[in-house]
Coordinates of C-alpha atoms and ligand atoms in Angstrom, one line a residue:
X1 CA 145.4 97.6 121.0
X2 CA 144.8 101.0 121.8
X3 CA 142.1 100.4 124.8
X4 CA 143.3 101.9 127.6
X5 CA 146.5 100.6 129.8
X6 CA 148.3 97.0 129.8
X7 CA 148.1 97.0 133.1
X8 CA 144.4 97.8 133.3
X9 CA 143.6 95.3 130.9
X10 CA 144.8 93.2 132.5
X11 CA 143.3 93.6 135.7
X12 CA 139.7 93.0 134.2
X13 CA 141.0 89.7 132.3
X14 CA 137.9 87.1 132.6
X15 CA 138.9 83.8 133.5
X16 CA 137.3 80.4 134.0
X17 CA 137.9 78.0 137.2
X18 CA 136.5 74.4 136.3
X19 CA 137.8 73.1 139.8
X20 CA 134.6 72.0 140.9
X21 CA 133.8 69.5 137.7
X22 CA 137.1 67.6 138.3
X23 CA 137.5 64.4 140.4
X24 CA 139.6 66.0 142.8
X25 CA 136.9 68.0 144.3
X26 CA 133.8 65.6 143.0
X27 CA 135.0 62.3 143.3
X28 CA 134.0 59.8 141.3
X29 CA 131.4 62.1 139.7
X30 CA 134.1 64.2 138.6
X31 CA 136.3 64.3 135.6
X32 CA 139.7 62.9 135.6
X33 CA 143.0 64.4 134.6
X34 CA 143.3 61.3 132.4
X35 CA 140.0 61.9 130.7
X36 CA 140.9 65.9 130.1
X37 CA 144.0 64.3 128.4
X38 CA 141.9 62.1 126.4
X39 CA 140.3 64.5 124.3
X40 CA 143.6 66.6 124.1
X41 CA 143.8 66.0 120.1
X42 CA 140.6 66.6 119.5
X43 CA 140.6 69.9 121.2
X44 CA 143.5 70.4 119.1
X45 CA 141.6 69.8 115.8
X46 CA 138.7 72.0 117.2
X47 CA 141.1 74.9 117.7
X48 CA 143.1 74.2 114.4
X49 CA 140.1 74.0 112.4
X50 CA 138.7 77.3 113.8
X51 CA 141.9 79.2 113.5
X52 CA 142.2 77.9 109.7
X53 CA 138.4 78.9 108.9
X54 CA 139.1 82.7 110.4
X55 CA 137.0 84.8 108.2
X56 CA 135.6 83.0 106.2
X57 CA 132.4 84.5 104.9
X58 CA 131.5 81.4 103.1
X59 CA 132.0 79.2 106.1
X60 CA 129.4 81.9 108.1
X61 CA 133.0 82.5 110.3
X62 CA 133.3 86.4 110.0
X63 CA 132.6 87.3 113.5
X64 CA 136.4 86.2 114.2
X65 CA 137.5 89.4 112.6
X66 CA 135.0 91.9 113.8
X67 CA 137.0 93.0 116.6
X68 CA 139.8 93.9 114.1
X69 CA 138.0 95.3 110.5
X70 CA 135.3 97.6 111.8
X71 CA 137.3 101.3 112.2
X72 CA 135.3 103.1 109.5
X73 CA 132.0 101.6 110.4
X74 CA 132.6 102.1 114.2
X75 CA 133.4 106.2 113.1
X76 CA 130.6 106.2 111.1
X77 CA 128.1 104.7 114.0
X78 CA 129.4 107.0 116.4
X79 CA 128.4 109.7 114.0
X80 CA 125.1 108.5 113.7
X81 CA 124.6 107.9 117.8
X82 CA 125.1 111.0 117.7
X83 CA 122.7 112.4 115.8
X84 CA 119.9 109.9 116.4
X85 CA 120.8 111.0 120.9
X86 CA 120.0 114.7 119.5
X87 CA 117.1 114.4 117.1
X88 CA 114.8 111.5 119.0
X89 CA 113.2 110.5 122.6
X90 CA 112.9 106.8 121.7
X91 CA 115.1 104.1 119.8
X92 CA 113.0 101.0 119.0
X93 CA 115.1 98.1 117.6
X94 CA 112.4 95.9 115.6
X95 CA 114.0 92.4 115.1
X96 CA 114.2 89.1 115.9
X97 CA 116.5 86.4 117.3
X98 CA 120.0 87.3 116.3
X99 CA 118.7 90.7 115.2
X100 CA 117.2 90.9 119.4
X101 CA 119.1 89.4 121.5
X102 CA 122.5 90.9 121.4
X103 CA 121.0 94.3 121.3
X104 CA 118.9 93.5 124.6
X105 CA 121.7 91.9 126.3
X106 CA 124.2 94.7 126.1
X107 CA 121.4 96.8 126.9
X108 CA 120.6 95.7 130.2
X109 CA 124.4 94.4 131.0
X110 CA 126.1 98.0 130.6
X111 CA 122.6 100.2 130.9
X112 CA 121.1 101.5 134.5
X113 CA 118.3 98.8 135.6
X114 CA 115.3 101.3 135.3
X115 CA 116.9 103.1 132.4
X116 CA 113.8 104.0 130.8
X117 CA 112.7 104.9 133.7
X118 CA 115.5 107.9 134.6
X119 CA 114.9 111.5 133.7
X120 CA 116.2 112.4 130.4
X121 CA 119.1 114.6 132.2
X122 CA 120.2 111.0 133.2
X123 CA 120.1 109.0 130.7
X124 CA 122.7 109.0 128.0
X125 CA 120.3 108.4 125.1
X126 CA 116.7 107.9 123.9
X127 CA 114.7 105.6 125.8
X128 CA 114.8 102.3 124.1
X129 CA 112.7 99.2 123.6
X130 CA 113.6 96.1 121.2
X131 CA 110.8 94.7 119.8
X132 CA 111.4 91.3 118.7
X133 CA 107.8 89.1 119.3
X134 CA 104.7 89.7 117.2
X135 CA 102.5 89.3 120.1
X136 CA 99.5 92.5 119.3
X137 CA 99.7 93.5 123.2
X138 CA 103.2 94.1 123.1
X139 CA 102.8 96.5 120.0
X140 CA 99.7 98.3 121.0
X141 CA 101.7 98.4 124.9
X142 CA 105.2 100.2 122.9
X143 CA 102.5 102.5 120.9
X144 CA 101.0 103.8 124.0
X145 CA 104.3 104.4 125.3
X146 CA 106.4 106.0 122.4
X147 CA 105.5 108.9 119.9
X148 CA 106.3 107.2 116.4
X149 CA 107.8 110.4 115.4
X150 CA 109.8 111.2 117.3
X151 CA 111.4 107.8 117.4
X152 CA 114.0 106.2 115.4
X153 CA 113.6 102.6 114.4
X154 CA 116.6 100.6 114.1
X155 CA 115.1 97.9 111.8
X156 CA 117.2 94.8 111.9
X157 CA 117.4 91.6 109.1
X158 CA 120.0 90.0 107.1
X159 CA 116.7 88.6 105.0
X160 CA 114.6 91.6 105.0
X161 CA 112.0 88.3 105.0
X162 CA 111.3 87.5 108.6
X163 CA 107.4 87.8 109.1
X164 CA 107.9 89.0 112.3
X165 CA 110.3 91.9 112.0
X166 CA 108.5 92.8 108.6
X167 CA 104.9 92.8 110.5
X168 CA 106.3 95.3 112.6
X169 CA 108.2 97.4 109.5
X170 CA 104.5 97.5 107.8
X171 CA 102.8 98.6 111.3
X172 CA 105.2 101.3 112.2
X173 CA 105.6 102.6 108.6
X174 CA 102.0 102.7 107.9
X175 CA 101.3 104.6 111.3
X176 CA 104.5 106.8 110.0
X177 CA 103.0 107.5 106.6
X178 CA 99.4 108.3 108.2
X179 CA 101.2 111.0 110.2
X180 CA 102.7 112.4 107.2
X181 CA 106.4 111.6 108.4
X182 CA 108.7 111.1 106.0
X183 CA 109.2 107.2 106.9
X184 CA 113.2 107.3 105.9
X185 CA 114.0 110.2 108.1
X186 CA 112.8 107.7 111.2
X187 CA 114.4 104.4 110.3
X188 CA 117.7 102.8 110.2
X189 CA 118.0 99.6 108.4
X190 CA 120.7 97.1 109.3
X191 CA 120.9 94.3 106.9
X192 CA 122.8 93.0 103.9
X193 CA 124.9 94.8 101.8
X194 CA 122.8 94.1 98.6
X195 CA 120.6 91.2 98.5
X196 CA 117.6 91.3 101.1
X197 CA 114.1 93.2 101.1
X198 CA 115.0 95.9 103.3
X199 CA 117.5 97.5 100.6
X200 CA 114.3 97.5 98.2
X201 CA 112.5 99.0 100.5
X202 CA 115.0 101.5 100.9
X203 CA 115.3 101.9 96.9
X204 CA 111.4 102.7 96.8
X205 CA 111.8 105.0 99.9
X206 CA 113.8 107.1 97.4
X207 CA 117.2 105.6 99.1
X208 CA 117.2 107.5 101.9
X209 CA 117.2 105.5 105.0
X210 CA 120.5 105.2 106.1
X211 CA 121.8 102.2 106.4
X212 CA 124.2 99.5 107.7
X213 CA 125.6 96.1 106.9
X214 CA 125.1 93.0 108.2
X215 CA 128.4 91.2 106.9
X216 CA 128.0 88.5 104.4
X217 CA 129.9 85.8 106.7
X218 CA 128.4 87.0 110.2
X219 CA 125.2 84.9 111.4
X220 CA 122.5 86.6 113.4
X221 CA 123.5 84.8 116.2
X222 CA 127.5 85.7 116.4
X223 CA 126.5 89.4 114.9
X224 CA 126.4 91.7 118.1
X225 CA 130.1 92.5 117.5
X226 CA 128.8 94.5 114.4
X227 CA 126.5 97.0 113.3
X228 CA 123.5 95.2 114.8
X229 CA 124.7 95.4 118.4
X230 CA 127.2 98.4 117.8
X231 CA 124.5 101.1 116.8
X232 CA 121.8 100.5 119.4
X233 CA 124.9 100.3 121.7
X234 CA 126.2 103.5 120.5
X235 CA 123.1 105.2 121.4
X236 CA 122.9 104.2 124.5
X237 CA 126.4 106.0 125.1
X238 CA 128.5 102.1 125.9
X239 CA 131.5 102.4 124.8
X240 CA 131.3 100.2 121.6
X241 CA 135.2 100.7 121.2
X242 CA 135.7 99.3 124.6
X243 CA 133.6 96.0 123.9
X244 CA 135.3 95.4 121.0
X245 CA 138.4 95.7 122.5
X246 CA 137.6 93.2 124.6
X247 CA 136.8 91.0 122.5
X248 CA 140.2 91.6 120.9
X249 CA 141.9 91.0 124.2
X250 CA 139.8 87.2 124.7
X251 CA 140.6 86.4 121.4
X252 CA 144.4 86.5 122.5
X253 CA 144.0 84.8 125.6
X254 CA 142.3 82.0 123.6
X255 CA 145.2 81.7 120.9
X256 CA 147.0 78.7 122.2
X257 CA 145.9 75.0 121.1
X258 CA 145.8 73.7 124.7
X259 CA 143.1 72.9 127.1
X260 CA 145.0 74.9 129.6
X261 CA 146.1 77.6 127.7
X262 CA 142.8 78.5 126.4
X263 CA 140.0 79.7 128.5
X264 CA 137.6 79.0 125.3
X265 CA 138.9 75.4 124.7
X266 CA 139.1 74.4 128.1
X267 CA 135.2 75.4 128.6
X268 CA 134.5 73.6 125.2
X269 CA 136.3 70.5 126.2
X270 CA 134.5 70.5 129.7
X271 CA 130.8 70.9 127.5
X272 CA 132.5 67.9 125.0
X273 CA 133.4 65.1 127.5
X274 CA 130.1 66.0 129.8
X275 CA 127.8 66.0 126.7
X276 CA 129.5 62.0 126.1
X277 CA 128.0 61.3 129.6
X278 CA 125.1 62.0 128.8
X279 CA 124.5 65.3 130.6
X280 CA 122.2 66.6 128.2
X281 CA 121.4 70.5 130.5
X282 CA 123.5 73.3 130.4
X283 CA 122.6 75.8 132.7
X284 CA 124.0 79.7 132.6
X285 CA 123.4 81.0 136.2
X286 CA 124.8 84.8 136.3
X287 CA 125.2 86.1 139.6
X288 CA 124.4 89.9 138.4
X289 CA 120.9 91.3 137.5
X290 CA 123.0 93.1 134.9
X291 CA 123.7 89.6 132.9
X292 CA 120.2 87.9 133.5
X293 CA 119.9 88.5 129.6
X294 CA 123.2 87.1 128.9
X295 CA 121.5 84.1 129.5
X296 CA 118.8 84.3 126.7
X297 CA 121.7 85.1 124.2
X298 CA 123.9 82.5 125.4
X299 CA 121.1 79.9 125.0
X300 CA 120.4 80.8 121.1
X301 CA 124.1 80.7 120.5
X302 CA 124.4 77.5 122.0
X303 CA 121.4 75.7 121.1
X304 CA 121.1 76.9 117.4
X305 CA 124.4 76.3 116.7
X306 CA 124.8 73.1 118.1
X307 CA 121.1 71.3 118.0
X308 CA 122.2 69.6 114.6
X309 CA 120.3 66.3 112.8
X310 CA 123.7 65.3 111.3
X311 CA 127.5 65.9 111.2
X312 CA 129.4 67.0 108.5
X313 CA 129.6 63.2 107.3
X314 CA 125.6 63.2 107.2
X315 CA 125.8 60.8 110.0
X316 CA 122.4 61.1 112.2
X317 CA 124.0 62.5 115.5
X318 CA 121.2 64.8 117.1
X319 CA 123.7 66.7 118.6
X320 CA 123.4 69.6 121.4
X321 CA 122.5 69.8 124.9
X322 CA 119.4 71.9 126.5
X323 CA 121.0 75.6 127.7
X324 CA 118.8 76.8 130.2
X325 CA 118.6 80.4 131.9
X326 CA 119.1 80.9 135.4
X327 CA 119.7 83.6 137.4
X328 CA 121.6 84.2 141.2
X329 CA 120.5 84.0 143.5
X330 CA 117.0 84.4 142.6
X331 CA 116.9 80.8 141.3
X332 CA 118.4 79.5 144.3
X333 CA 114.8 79.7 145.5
X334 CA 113.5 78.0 142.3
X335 CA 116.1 75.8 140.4
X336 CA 119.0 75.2 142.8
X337 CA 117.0 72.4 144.6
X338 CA 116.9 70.6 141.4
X339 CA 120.3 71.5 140.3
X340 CA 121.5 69.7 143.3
X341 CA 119.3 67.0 144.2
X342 CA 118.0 65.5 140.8
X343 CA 119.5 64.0 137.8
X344 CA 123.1 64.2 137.4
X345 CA 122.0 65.5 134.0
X346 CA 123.6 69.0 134.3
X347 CA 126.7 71.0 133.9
X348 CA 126.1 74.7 135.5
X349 CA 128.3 77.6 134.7
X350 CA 127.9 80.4 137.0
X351 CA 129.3 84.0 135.9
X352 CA 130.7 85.8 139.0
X353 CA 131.5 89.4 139.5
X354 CA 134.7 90.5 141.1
X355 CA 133.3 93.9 142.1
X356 CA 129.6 95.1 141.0
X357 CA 129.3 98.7 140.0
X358 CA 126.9 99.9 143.5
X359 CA 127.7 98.9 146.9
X360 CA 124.8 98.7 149.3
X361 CA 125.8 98.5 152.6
X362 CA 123.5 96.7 154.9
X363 CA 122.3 98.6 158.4
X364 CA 122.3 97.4 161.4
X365 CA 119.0 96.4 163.0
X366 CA 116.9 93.6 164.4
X367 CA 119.9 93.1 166.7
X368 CA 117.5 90.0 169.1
X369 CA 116.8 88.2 166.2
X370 CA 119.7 86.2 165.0
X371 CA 118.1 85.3 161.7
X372 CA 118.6 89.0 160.5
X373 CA 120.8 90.8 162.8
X374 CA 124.1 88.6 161.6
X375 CA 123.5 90.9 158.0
X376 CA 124.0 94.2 159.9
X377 CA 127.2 95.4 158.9
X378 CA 127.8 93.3 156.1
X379 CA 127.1 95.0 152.3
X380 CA 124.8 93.6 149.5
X381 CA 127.5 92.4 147.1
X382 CA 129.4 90.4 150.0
X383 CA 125.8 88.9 150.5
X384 CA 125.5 88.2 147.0
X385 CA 128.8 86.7 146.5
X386 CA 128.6 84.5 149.6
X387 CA 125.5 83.1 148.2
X388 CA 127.3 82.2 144.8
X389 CA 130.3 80.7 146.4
X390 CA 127.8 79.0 148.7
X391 CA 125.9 77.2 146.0
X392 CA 128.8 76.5 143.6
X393 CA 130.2 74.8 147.3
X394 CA 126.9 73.2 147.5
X395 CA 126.4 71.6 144.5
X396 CA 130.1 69.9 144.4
X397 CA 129.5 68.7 147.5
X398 CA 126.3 66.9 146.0
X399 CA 128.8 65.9 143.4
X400 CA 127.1 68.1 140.8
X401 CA 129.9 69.4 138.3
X402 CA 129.9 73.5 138.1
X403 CA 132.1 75.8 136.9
X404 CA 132.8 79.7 136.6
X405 CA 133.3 82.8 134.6
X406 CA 135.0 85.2 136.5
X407 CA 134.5 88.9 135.7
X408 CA 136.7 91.2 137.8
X409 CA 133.9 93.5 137.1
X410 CA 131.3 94.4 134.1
X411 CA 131.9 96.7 131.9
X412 CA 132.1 96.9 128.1
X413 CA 135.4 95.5 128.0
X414 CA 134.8 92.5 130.1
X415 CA 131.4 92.1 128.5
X416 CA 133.1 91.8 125.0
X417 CA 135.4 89.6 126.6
X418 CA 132.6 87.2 127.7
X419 CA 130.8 87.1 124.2
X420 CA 134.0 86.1 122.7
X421 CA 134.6 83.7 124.9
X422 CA 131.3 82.2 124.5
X423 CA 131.3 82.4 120.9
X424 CA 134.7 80.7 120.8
X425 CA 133.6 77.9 122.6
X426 CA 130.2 77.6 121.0
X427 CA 132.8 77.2 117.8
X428 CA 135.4 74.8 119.6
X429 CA 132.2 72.6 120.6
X430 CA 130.7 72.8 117.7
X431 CA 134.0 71.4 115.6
X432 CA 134.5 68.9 118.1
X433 CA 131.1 67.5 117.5
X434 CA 132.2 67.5 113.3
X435 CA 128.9 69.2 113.2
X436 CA 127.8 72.7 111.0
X437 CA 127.5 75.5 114.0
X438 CA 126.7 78.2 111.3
X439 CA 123.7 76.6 110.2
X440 CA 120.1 76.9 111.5
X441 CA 117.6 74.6 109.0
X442 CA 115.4 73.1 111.7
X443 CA 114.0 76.8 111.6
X444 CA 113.3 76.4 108.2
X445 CA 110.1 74.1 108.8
X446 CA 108.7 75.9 111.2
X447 CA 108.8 79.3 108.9
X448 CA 107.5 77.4 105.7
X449 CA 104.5 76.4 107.7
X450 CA 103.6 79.8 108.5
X451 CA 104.0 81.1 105.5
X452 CA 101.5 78.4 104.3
X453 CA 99.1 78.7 106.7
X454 CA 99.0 82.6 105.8
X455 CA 98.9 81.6 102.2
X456 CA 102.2 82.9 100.7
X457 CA 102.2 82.2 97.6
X458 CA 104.8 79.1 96.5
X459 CA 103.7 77.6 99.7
X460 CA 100.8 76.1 97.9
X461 CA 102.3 72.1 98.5
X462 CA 103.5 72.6 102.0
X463 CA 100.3 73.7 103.0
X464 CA 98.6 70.6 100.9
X465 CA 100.9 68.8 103.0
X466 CA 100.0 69.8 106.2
X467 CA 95.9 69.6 105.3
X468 CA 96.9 66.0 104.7
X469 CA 97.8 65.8 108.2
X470 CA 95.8 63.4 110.3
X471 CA 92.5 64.9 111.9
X472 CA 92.3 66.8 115.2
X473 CA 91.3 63.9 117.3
X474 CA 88.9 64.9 120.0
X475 CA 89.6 62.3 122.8
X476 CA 93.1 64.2 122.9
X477 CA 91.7 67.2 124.0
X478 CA 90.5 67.5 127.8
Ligands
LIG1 O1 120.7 83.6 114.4 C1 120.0 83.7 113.4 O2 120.5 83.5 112.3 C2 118.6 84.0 113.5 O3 118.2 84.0 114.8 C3 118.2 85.3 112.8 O4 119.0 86.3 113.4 C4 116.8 85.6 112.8 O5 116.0 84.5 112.3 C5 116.4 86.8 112.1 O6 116.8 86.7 110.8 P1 116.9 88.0 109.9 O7 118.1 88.8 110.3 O8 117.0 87.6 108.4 O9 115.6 88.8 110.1

């Protein structure tokens, strides 16, 4: 690893403190040492059978090796930031789900808050937007704000098939077209290396849209490692190497078997033995604006990858617990009453930041009124992290189990740190639970209807099917 010093690397390793779900601090609403023990071998078999399945495309386990195999690309994307930062004012990703979320997330982790807001001289790249809904507002709200031609649209699908990215391709293409751009010039397609409608698009298009690959064994929801987070990343000037790197360096720290070796397994175990008792909520509470949208990835990851019908032995198991976004300390004055006063349903993970990248210091003033002079003196980020020590204290007091992600500060190379360790234990979980974490076919329903309802054709039977449904009963509407 070539990413800057040992000795800096080390300084901005992420760790994880689970003191406050253990007995010692929770009592009897803790976990004991005994029960950590307990699923010791099945942690094991977790880590085993993820180390064994590295790679494997058919398995949908690629994403393990995208820190390592992605020189050439990462060149070639740098290349193309490049050229997309000179030649366009906007960058629109148009995608959905896997193809959105990593994109957004590194986007608002790594960029300025108001970035599209800043003067060009301040901004490192385009101004950029990531489409991924097919609500018409939101379309006819990025048209008044963009000028289609002098933007370049990252279009993003493994399938080249999802209605909703591919409602937007036909929008933006046809508004293209009508202006007499050469559509190619203004897109980049990210998608699969052969198979997929995007690379026929490209074919009829005269095979000029550049393009990049969506690796084979990488799932939309474990792909921001690769092309689909890199390039956007790229042109936003965050230093993709960096994140990667990162993701390297987690991967290391997460290369021992045992719960206490491995920051991964230990977090997976923790999710394991609290999803047995029944805590079915699993909140992500960062305590930094900058990873509110860590939150909406983390909660695909985990709930499409572990919101399974059956295990691997086609047992019925309806596994998975409900993530759910929260954000510190704003949802102190929402959620935090219910985190610590209702159900013992919950496990919350905070994410904490060692040092955030502004300091605000806070004035002095207001001196005769205790209930705002004590802040004088004090900064913003001592505020903020007194509030997230104070609410992890409070809810352990209430017995309610919490733990942390520490990041010394964030930057790409913690940030890659953090997906992998999410990913990891999303993987650990998921093996623990004998179920398929690569899979997603309780989407499939829900996309077969759709296309019935809109009368694709082969969807003839499923929409029979759902005409046969019972009739709209009017004493259930009020
Ligand atoms: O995680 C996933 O696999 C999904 O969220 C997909 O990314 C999403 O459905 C988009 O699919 P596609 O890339 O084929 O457009």
């Amino acid at each position: 690893m070539s990413y800057k010093t040992r000795e800096w690397r080390n300084s901005m390793r992420v760790t994880v403190d689970y003191n406050n779900m253990m007995s010692k601090f929770l009592g009897e609403k803790g976990i004991k040492d005994f029960e950590l023990r307990a699923v010791k071998d099945e942690a094991e078999a977790a880590f085993n059978y993820v180390k064994a399945n590295r790679g494997r495309d058919e398995l949908f386990m690629g994403w393990t090796e995208l820190p390592y195999n992605q020189d050439e690309i990462v060149a070639d994307i740098l290349a193309t930031a490049k050229e997309v930062r000179k030649n366009f004012k906007y960058f629109v990703v148009l995608g959905i789900g896997g193809s959105a979320l990593g994109p957004i997330m590194a986007f608002n982790a790594l960029c300025h808050l108001h970035y599209n807001e800043l003067p060009q001289s301040k901004r490192k790249g385009p101004k950029f937007y990531v489409e991924d809904n097919v609500d018409p507002v939101r379309m006819a709200a990025l048209l008044d704000v963009i000028e289609p031609d002098k933007t370049c649209f990252n279009v993003i699908s493994k399938s080249g098939a999802t209605s909703e990215t591919m409602t937007q391709y036909l929008i933006i293409s046809d508004i293209l077209k009508k202006a007499g751009v050469d559509v190619a010039k203004n897109m980049i397609f990210t998608t699969d290396a052969a198979k997929g409608n995007l690379n026929k698009i490209d074919a009829s298009l005269g095979g000029k849209v550049k393009k990049y690959i969506l690796p084979d064994g990488v799932g939309g929801r474990f792909s921001e490692l690769c092309p689909v987070g890199l390039l956007p990343a790229a042109v936003l000037g965050i230093d993709i190497k960096g994140m990667l790197a990162g993701a390297a360096y987690m991967d290391a720290l997460c290369s021992k078997p045992q719960i206490s070796k491995n920051p991964a397994l230990a977090c997976a175990a923790l999710q394991y033995i609290t999803m047995k008792q029944g805590k079915n909520i699993n909140v992500l509470m960062p305590y930094s604006d900058n990873l509110k949208l860590m939150a909406d990835w983390y909660c695909q990851l985990w709930a499409e990858s572990l919101g399974k019908a059956v295990d691997y032995e086609g047992k019925v198991v309806n596994a998975g617990t409900t993530p759910v976004k929260s954000l510190g300390v704003t949802d102190q004055h929402s959620q935090v009453q219910l985190y610590t006063e209702g159900p013992y349903d919950k496990v919350i993970t905070f994410i904490s930041v060692g040092q955030y990248a502004t300091e605000m210091p806070i004035p002095h003033g207001c001196e005769d009124i205790p209930d705002v002079g004590f802040l004088g003196g004090h900064t913003m980020q001592e505020l903020i992290q007194a509030e997230n020590k104070a609410t992890a204290y409070a809810l352990m007091i209430a017995g309610r189990m919490n733990y942390t992600i520490n990041l010394p500060e964030v930057n790409a190379f913690t940030l890659g740190q953090l997906m992998f360790l999410l990913e990891l234990q999303t993987a650990y979980t998921g093996a623990m639970l004998n179920i398929n974490t690569f899979n997603q076919p309780g989407v499939e329903n829900g996309k077969k209807a759709t296309f019935a309802l809109l009368g694709k054709k082969g969807y003839e039977g499923q929409k029979a099917q759902m005409d046969a449904a019972p009739e709209i009963d009017d004493k259930y509407i009020v």
